[in-house]
């Protein structure tokens, strides 16, 4: 049973992969499928507005809670977590849905997961939407940003539990308030395992591998964010043989002023299915 009704306009469901339950929500119907993956410690709810927009244009959009996030299982061992493993989960979702090929997109962690899926099974992807990738220039900033959270989860678990309890008291119903409370709803041991597994594993395909990704790509980057530096997105767009680059005005443009970037994503997805 799902722990909360995530979307009144989507169909929530789950499947089992390698012994763990992974939850997802579907918006729309049809053969033109788009899968969206969330950022680190976020949940599938963060992509609900974009999913609804794409579904309104005739696409079947699936938002997935990766292992350790949202309503999916949250094992306590770090070896369960890695970005390549998350890529496998996206491909397993396509198998579960009997979808041969799809456009896969994501933000931050989800962007890197989309790249991993493109490396593992390029024949399964029509295109990738990569927003705010975390590559070579972001490693130090990422460690500085998330190491305190790892420390807190390992050594001050009652603090993480207290924050989660307070977040659970906040009324549901507002998109971005719900996204924040979902993110704060952490379990210390699982959170520590997740962060350890991600940051001490392969963050992204190396540049030599990225240069061989021939799947069409839309790369979205922005400035003034050390965890998602503009240089990473710009370099990635140059590395990928079939990439287009769009510069966002801010890290939150797609969330709070989404019309321009949503239109760019919609145009790209349409062309992926027209090819």
mmCIF file of C-alpha atoms in Angstrom:
data_model
loop_
_atom_site.group_PDB
_atom_site.id
_atom_site.type_symbol
_atom_site.label_atom_id
_atom_site.label_comp_id
_atom_site.label_asym_id
_atom_site.label_seq_id
_atom_site.Cartn_x
_atom_site.Cartn_y
_atom_site.Cartn_z
ATOM 1 C CA UNK A 1 0.000 0.000 0.000
ATOM 2 C CA UNK A 2 1.285 3.484 -0.867
ATOM 3 C CA UNK A 3 1.909 5.649 2.183
ATOM 4 C CA UNK A 4 0.293 8.770 0.731
ATOM 5 C CA UNK A 5 -1.879 9.741 -2.271
ATOM 6 C CA UNK A 6 0.687 11.644 -4.325
ATOM 7 C CA UNK A 7 -1.333 12.889 -7.285
ATOM 8 C CA UNK A 8 -5.051 13.233 -7.841
ATOM 9 C CA UNK A 9 -4.435 13.501 -11.609
ATOM 10 C CA UNK A 10 -2.073 10.543 -11.901
ATOM 11 C CA UNK A 11 -2.227 6.806 -11.295
ATOM 12 C CA UNK A 12 0.110 5.650 -8.518
ATOM 13 C CA UNK A 13 1.478 2.095 -8.675
ATOM 14 C CA UNK A 14 4.513 0.006 -7.782
ATOM 15 C CA UNK A 15 6.634 -2.890 -9.005
ATOM 16 C CA UNK A 16 9.380 -5.057 -7.557
ATOM 17 C CA UNK A 17 12.967 -4.975 -8.812
ATOM 18 C CA UNK A 18 15.739 -7.048 -7.252
ATOM 19 C CA UNK A 19 13.606 -7.641 -4.187
ATOM 20 C CA UNK A 20 12.715 -4.006 -3.580
ATOM 21 C CA UNK A 21 9.491 -2.124 -4.166
ATOM 22 C CA UNK A 22 9.731 0.902 -6.451
ATOM 23 C CA UNK A 23 6.810 3.328 -6.730
ATOM 24 C CA UNK A 24 5.784 5.443 -9.673
ATOM 25 C CA UNK A 25 2.950 7.613 -10.957
ATOM 26 C CA UNK A 26 1.581 7.649 -14.498
ATOM 27 C CA UNK A 27 0.088 10.689 -16.204
ATOM 28 C CA UNK A 28 -1.690 10.336 -19.526
ATOM 29 C CA UNK A 29 -1.802 7.379 -21.869
ATOM 30 C CA UNK A 30 -0.425 6.295 -25.209
ATOM 31 C CA UNK A 31 2.677 4.924 -26.864
ATOM 32 C CA UNK A 32 4.807 8.070 -26.547
ATOM 33 C CA UNK A 33 6.382 7.543 -23.140
ATOM 34 C CA UNK A 34 8.494 9.918 -21.043
ATOM 35 C CA UNK A 35 10.127 8.834 -17.760
ATOM 36 C CA UNK A 36 11.211 11.520 -15.270
ATOM 37 C CA UNK A 37 13.690 10.984 -12.420
ATOM 38 C CA UNK A 38 14.013 13.297 -9.411
ATOM 39 C CA UNK A 39 16.941 14.901 -7.622
ATOM 40 C CA UNK A 40 18.833 13.479 -4.656
ATOM 41 C CA UNK A 41 16.593 13.106 -1.575
ATOM 42 C CA UNK A 42 13.624 14.520 -3.500
ATOM 43 C CA UNK A 43 10.675 12.419 -4.683
ATOM 44 C CA UNK A 44 8.736 11.868 -7.864
ATOM 45 C CA UNK A 45 6.343 14.615 -6.825
ATOM 46 C CA UNK A 46 8.871 17.278 -7.904
ATOM 47 C CA UNK A 47 8.166 16.467 -11.557
ATOM 48 C CA UNK A 48 4.362 16.361 -11.288
ATOM 49 C CA UNK A 49 3.780 19.818 -12.884
ATOM 50 C CA UNK A 50 5.980 18.994 -15.890
ATOM 51 C CA UNK A 51 4.389 15.546 -16.146
ATOM 52 C CA UNK A 52 0.916 17.067 -16.272
ATOM 53 C CA UNK A 53 1.965 19.519 -18.982
ATOM 54 C CA UNK A 54 3.450 16.758 -21.144
ATOM 55 C CA UNK A 55 0.450 14.495 -20.544
ATOM 56 C CA UNK A 56 -1.881 17.287 -21.662
ATOM 57 C CA UNK A 57 -0.014 17.259 -24.982
ATOM 58 C CA UNK A 58 -0.637 13.552 -25.514
ATOM 59 C CA UNK A 59 2.350 11.887 -23.853
ATOM 60 C CA UNK A 60 2.319 9.120 -21.289
ATOM 61 C CA UNK A 61 4.566 10.372 -18.497
ATOM 62 C CA UNK A 62 5.892 8.228 -15.657
ATOM 63 C CA UNK A 63 7.542 9.719 -12.577
ATOM 64 C CA UNK A 64 9.599 7.253 -10.540
ATOM 65 C CA UNK A 65 10.731 7.179 -6.916
ATOM 66 C CA UNK A 66 14.226 5.716 -7.119
ATOM 67 C CA UNK A 67 15.316 3.315 -4.385
ATOM 68 C CA UNK A 68 15.748 5.131 -1.074
ATOM 69 C CA UNK A 69 13.366 7.922 -2.027
ATOM 70 C CA UNK A 70 9.711 8.727 -1.469
ATOM 71 C CA UNK A 71 7.436 5.716 -1.236
ATOM 72 C CA UNK A 72 9.965 3.262 -2.639
ATOM 73 C CA UNK A 73 11.813 0.919 -0.306
ATOM 74 C CA UNK A 74 14.697 2.391 1.693
ATOM 75 C CA UNK A 75 17.245 -0.289 2.558
ATOM 76 C CA UNK A 76 19.852 0.559 5.188
ATOM 77 C CA UNK A 77 22.936 -0.820 3.390
ATOM 78 C CA UNK A 78 24.931 1.575 1.239
ATOM 79 C CA UNK A 79 25.781 -1.045 -1.374
ATOM 80 C CA UNK A 80 22.193 -0.896 -2.607
ATOM 81 C CA UNK A 81 22.686 2.670 -3.788
ATOM 82 C CA UNK A 82 24.575 3.988 -6.796
ATOM 83 C CA UNK A 83 23.779 6.051 -9.844
ATOM 84 C CA UNK A 84 24.436 3.094 -12.205
ATOM 85 C CA UNK A 85 21.977 1.062 -10.092
ATOM 86 C CA UNK A 86 19.416 3.853 -10.424
ATOM 87 C CA UNK A 87 19.903 3.656 -14.190
ATOM 88 C CA UNK A 88 19.059 -0.045 -13.993
ATOM 89 C CA UNK A 89 15.877 0.839 -12.091
ATOM 90 C CA UNK A 90 14.730 3.167 -14.865
ATOM 91 C CA UNK A 91 15.289 0.440 -17.446
ATOM 92 C CA UNK A 92 13.474 -2.047 -15.199
ATOM 93 C CA UNK A 93 10.528 0.352 -15.091
ATOM 94 C CA UNK A 94 10.394 0.292 -18.897
ATOM 95 C CA UNK A 95 10.405 -3.515 -18.778
ATOM 96 C CA UNK A 96 7.640 -3.502 -16.183
ATOM 97 C CA UNK A 97 5.532 -1.190 -18.345
ATOM 98 C CA UNK A 98 6.305 -3.192 -21.532
ATOM 99 C CA UNK A 99 7.753 -0.060 -23.109
ATOM 100 C CA UNK A 100 10.394 -0.707 -25.754
ATOM 101 C CA UNK A 101 11.704 2.855 -26.048
ATOM 102 C CA UNK A 102 11.122 6.092 -24.157
ATOM 103 C CA UNK A 103 12.481 9.553 -23.552
ATOM 104 C CA UNK A 104 14.169 9.605 -20.139
ATOM 105 C CA UNK A 105 14.726 12.860 -18.290
ATOM 106 C CA UNK A 106 15.843 13.993 -14.890
ATOM 107 C CA UNK A 107 17.105 16.759 -12.666
ATOM 108 C CA UNK A 108 20.445 16.724 -10.814
ATOM 109 C CA UNK A 109 20.732 13.119 -9.621
ATOM 110 C CA UNK A 110 18.012 12.246 -12.120
ATOM 111 C CA UNK A 111 19.997 13.865 -14.921
ATOM 112 C CA UNK A 112 22.954 11.622 -14.157
ATOM 113 C CA UNK A 113 20.625 8.626 -13.972
ATOM 114 C CA UNK A 114 19.336 9.445 -17.460
ATOM 115 C CA UNK A 115 22.933 9.480 -18.722
ATOM 116 C CA UNK A 116 23.588 6.097 -17.124
ATOM 117 C CA UNK A 117 20.495 4.655 -18.802
ATOM 118 C CA UNK A 118 21.736 6.027 -22.129
ATOM 119 C CA UNK A 119 25.088 4.306 -21.602
ATOM 120 C CA UNK A 120 23.599 0.987 -20.485
ATOM 121 C CA UNK A 121 20.861 0.645 -23.093
ATOM 122 C CA UNK A 122 20.921 3.325 -25.803
ATOM 123 C CA UNK A 123 18.565 1.222 -27.909
ATOM 124 C CA UNK A 124 15.854 1.719 -25.247
ATOM 125 C CA UNK A 125 16.001 5.530 -25.321
ATOM 126 C CA UNK A 126 14.592 7.915 -27.890
ATOM 127 C CA UNK A 127 16.202 10.842 -26.126
ATOM 128 C CA UNK A 128 17.374 12.210 -22.781
ATOM 129 C CA UNK A 129 16.496 15.456 -21.013
ATOM 130 C CA UNK A 130 19.362 16.366 -18.694
ATOM 131 C CA UNK A 131 18.651 19.260 -16.336
ATOM 132 C CA UNK A 132 21.388 20.416 -13.934
ATOM 133 C CA UNK A 133 23.834 17.497 -14.353
ATOM 134 C CA UNK A 134 26.376 16.871 -11.592
ATOM 135 C CA UNK A 135 29.736 16.173 -13.219
ATOM 136 C CA UNK A 136 33.430 16.867 -12.633
ATOM 137 C CA UNK A 137 33.164 20.520 -11.608
ATOM 138 C CA UNK A 138 30.535 19.821 -8.971
ATOM 139 C CA UNK A 139 32.180 17.081 -6.900
ATOM 140 C CA UNK A 140 33.768 19.300 -4.234
ATOM 141 C CA UNK A 141 30.678 21.489 -3.818
ATOM 142 C CA UNK A 142 28.461 18.405 -3.666
ATOM 143 C CA UNK A 143 30.589 16.844 -0.938
ATOM 144 C CA UNK A 144 30.556 20.092 1.049
ATOM 145 C CA UNK A 145 26.785 20.366 0.701
ATOM 146 C CA UNK A 146 25.875 16.779 1.578
ATOM 147 C CA UNK A 147 28.615 15.666 3.987
ATOM 148 C CA UNK A 148 26.920 17.462 6.932
ATOM 149 C CA UNK A 149 23.732 15.546 6.130
ATOM 150 C CA UNK A 150 25.641 12.274 6.064
ATOM 151 C CA UNK A 151 27.270 13.172 9.398
ATOM 152 C CA UNK A 152 23.898 14.053 10.912
ATOM 153 C CA UNK A 153 22.304 10.825 9.718
ATOM 154 C CA UNK A 154 25.160 8.737 11.123
ATOM 155 C CA UNK A 155 25.841 10.507 14.392
ATOM 156 C CA UNK A 156 22.787 12.665 15.190
ATOM 157 C CA UNK A 157 19.921 10.446 13.985
ATOM 158 C CA UNK A 158 17.453 11.918 16.468
ATOM 159 C CA UNK A 159 17.833 15.271 14.680
ATOM 160 C CA UNK A 160 16.866 13.735 11.331
ATOM 161 C CA UNK A 161 13.946 11.961 12.996
ATOM 162 C CA UNK A 162 12.772 15.187 14.637
ATOM 163 C CA UNK A 163 12.821 17.057 11.331
ATOM 164 C CA UNK A 164 10.883 14.244 9.655
ATOM 165 C CA UNK A 165 8.304 14.282 12.442
ATOM 166 C CA UNK A 166 7.774 18.025 12.105
ATOM 167 C CA UNK A 167 7.527 17.710 8.313
ATOM 168 C CA UNK A 168 4.833 15.078 8.771
ATOM 169 C CA UNK A 169 2.692 17.587 10.659
ATOM 170 C CA UNK A 170 2.574 20.027 7.734
ATOM 171 C CA UNK A 171 -0.778 19.828 5.876
ATOM 172 C CA UNK A 172 -0.590 18.303 2.389
ATOM 173 C CA UNK A 173 -2.021 19.937 -0.718
ATOM 174 C CA UNK A 174 0.429 22.595 -1.941
ATOM 175 C CA UNK A 175 2.791 21.375 -4.676
ATOM 176 C CA UNK A 176 6.052 22.875 -3.471
ATOM 177 C CA UNK A 177 5.286 22.678 0.227
ATOM 178 C CA UNK A 178 4.638 18.983 -0.350
ATOM 179 C CA UNK A 179 7.921 18.620 -2.252
ATOM 180 C CA UNK A 180 9.827 20.153 0.668
ATOM 181 C CA UNK A 181 8.074 18.041 3.309
ATOM 182 C CA UNK A 182 8.657 14.902 1.217
ATOM 183 C CA UNK A 183 12.362 15.740 1.081
ATOM 184 C CA UNK A 184 12.545 16.273 4.839
ATOM 185 C CA UNK A 185 10.819 12.955 5.522
ATOM 186 C CA UNK A 186 14.035 10.954 5.935
ATOM 187 C CA UNK A 187 15.033 7.877 7.909
ATOM 188 C CA UNK A 188 18.532 8.281 9.356
ATOM 189 C CA UNK A 189 20.032 4.878 8.525
ATOM 190 C CA UNK A 190 18.592 4.816 5.003
ATOM 191 C CA UNK A 191 19.564 8.431 4.371
ATOM 192 C CA UNK A 192 23.146 7.776 5.461
ATOM 193 C CA UNK A 193 23.345 4.666 3.274
ATOM 194 C CA UNK A 194 21.957 6.566 0.286
ATOM 195 C CA UNK A 195 24.410 9.456 0.585
ATOM 196 C CA UNK A 196 27.350 7.139 1.203
ATOM 197 C CA UNK A 197 26.476 4.947 -1.760
ATOM 198 C CA UNK A 198 25.997 7.851 -4.170
ATOM 199 C CA UNK A 199 28.993 9.985 -3.245
ATOM 200 C CA UNK A 200 31.492 7.165 -2.899
ATOM 201 C CA UNK A 201 30.457 5.535 -6.153
ATOM 202 C CA UNK A 202 30.417 6.565 -9.782
ATOM 203 C CA UNK A 203 28.771 9.966 -9.977
ATOM 204 C CA UNK A 204 28.413 10.002 -13.766
ATOM 205 C CA UNK A 205 29.758 8.277 -16.859
ATOM 206 C CA UNK A 206 33.329 9.517 -17.479
ATOM 207 C CA UNK A 207 33.894 11.951 -20.281
ATOM 208 C CA UNK A 208 35.355 9.301 -22.585
ATOM 209 C CA UNK A 209 32.118 7.350 -22.236
ATOM 210 C CA UNK A 210 29.845 10.385 -22.486
ATOM 211 C CA UNK A 211 31.350 11.239 -25.862
ATOM 212 C CA UNK A 212 30.002 7.957 -27.211
ATOM 213 C CA UNK A 213 26.379 8.593 -26.167
ATOM 214 C CA UNK A 214 24.610 9.087 -29.490
ATOM 215 C CA UNK A 215 21.098 9.347 -28.056
ATOM 216 C CA UNK A 216 19.558 12.782 -28.796
ATOM 217 C CA UNK A 217 19.913 14.988 -25.720
ATOM 218 C CA UNK A 218 18.511 18.233 -24.397
ATOM 219 C CA UNK A 219 20.864 19.668 -21.768
ATOM 220 C CA UNK A 220 19.597 22.419 -19.452
ATOM 221 C CA UNK A 221 22.075 24.354 -17.311
ATOM 222 C CA UNK A 222 22.265 27.571 -15.345
ATOM 223 C CA UNK A 223 24.726 29.773 -13.538
ATOM 224 C CA UNK A 224 25.191 30.715 -9.861
ATOM 225 C CA UNK A 225 24.883 27.201 -8.431
ATOM 226 C CA UNK A 226 28.120 25.476 -7.323
ATOM 227 C CA UNK A 227 26.441 22.082 -6.924
ATOM 228 C CA UNK A 228 25.178 22.232 -10.526
ATOM 229 C CA UNK A 229 27.774 24.464 -12.199
ATOM 230 C CA UNK A 230 27.136 25.924 -15.606
ATOM 231 C CA UNK A 231 30.448 24.498 -16.790
ATOM 232 C CA UNK A 232 29.244 20.935 -16.241
ATOM 233 C CA UNK A 233 26.111 21.408 -18.343
ATOM 234 C CA UNK A 234 27.945 23.357 -21.034
ATOM 235 C CA UNK A 235 30.742 20.782 -21.240
ATOM 236 C CA UNK A 236 28.262 17.914 -21.330
ATOM 237 C CA UNK A 237 26.396 19.490 -24.234
ATOM 238 C CA UNK A 238 29.687 19.804 -26.105
ATOM 239 C CA UNK A 239 30.644 16.200 -25.291
ATOM 240 C CA UNK A 240 27.421 14.568 -26.439
ATOM 241 C CA UNK A 241 27.351 14.069 -30.224
ATOM 242 C CA UNK A 242 23.609 14.809 -30.566
ATOM 243 C CA UNK A 243 23.003 17.409 -27.867
ATOM 244 C CA UNK A 244 21.182 20.715 -27.733
ATOM 245 C CA UNK A 245 21.807 23.213 -24.952
ATOM 246 C CA UNK A 246 19.345 25.551 -23.251
ATOM 247 C CA UNK A 247 20.471 27.991 -20.586
ATOM 248 C CA UNK A 248 18.016 28.460 -17.739
ATOM 249 C CA UNK A 249 17.723 31.880 -16.161
ATOM 250 C CA UNK A 250 17.980 30.426 -12.650
ATOM 251 C CA UNK A 251 18.111 27.074 -10.839
ATOM 252 C CA UNK A 252 14.369 27.276 -10.146
ATOM 253 C CA UNK A 253 13.073 28.524 -13.482
ATOM 254 C CA UNK A 254 11.501 25.184 -14.408
ATOM 255 C CA UNK A 255 9.798 25.072 -11.017
ATOM 256 C CA UNK A 256 8.466 28.618 -10.592
ATOM 257 C CA UNK A 257 8.446 30.183 -14.078
ATOM 258 C CA UNK A 258 8.244 27.059 -16.221
ATOM 259 C CA UNK A 259 6.666 28.190 -19.481
ATOM 260 C CA UNK A 260 9.852 28.732 -21.515
ATOM 261 C CA UNK A 261 11.689 25.589 -20.430
ATOM 262 C CA UNK A 262 8.541 23.454 -20.565
ATOM 263 C CA UNK A 263 8.039 24.566 -24.161
ATOM 264 C CA UNK A 264 11.654 23.642 -24.981
ATOM 265 C CA UNK A 265 11.268 20.211 -23.381
ATOM 266 C CA UNK A 266 7.963 19.609 -25.142
ATOM 267 C CA UNK A 267 9.456 20.560 -28.507
ATOM 268 C CA UNK A 268 12.422 18.238 -27.939
ATOM 269 C CA UNK A 269 10.242 15.288 -26.887
ATOM 270 C CA UNK A 270 8.001 15.765 -29.916
ATOM 271 C CA UNK A 271 11.015 15.681 -32.219
ATOM 272 C CA UNK A 272 12.319 12.545 -30.514
ATOM 273 C CA UNK A 273 9.098 10.780 -31.420
ATOM 274 C CA UNK A 274 8.900 12.280 -34.898
ATOM 275 C CA UNK A 275 12.355 10.982 -35.868
#
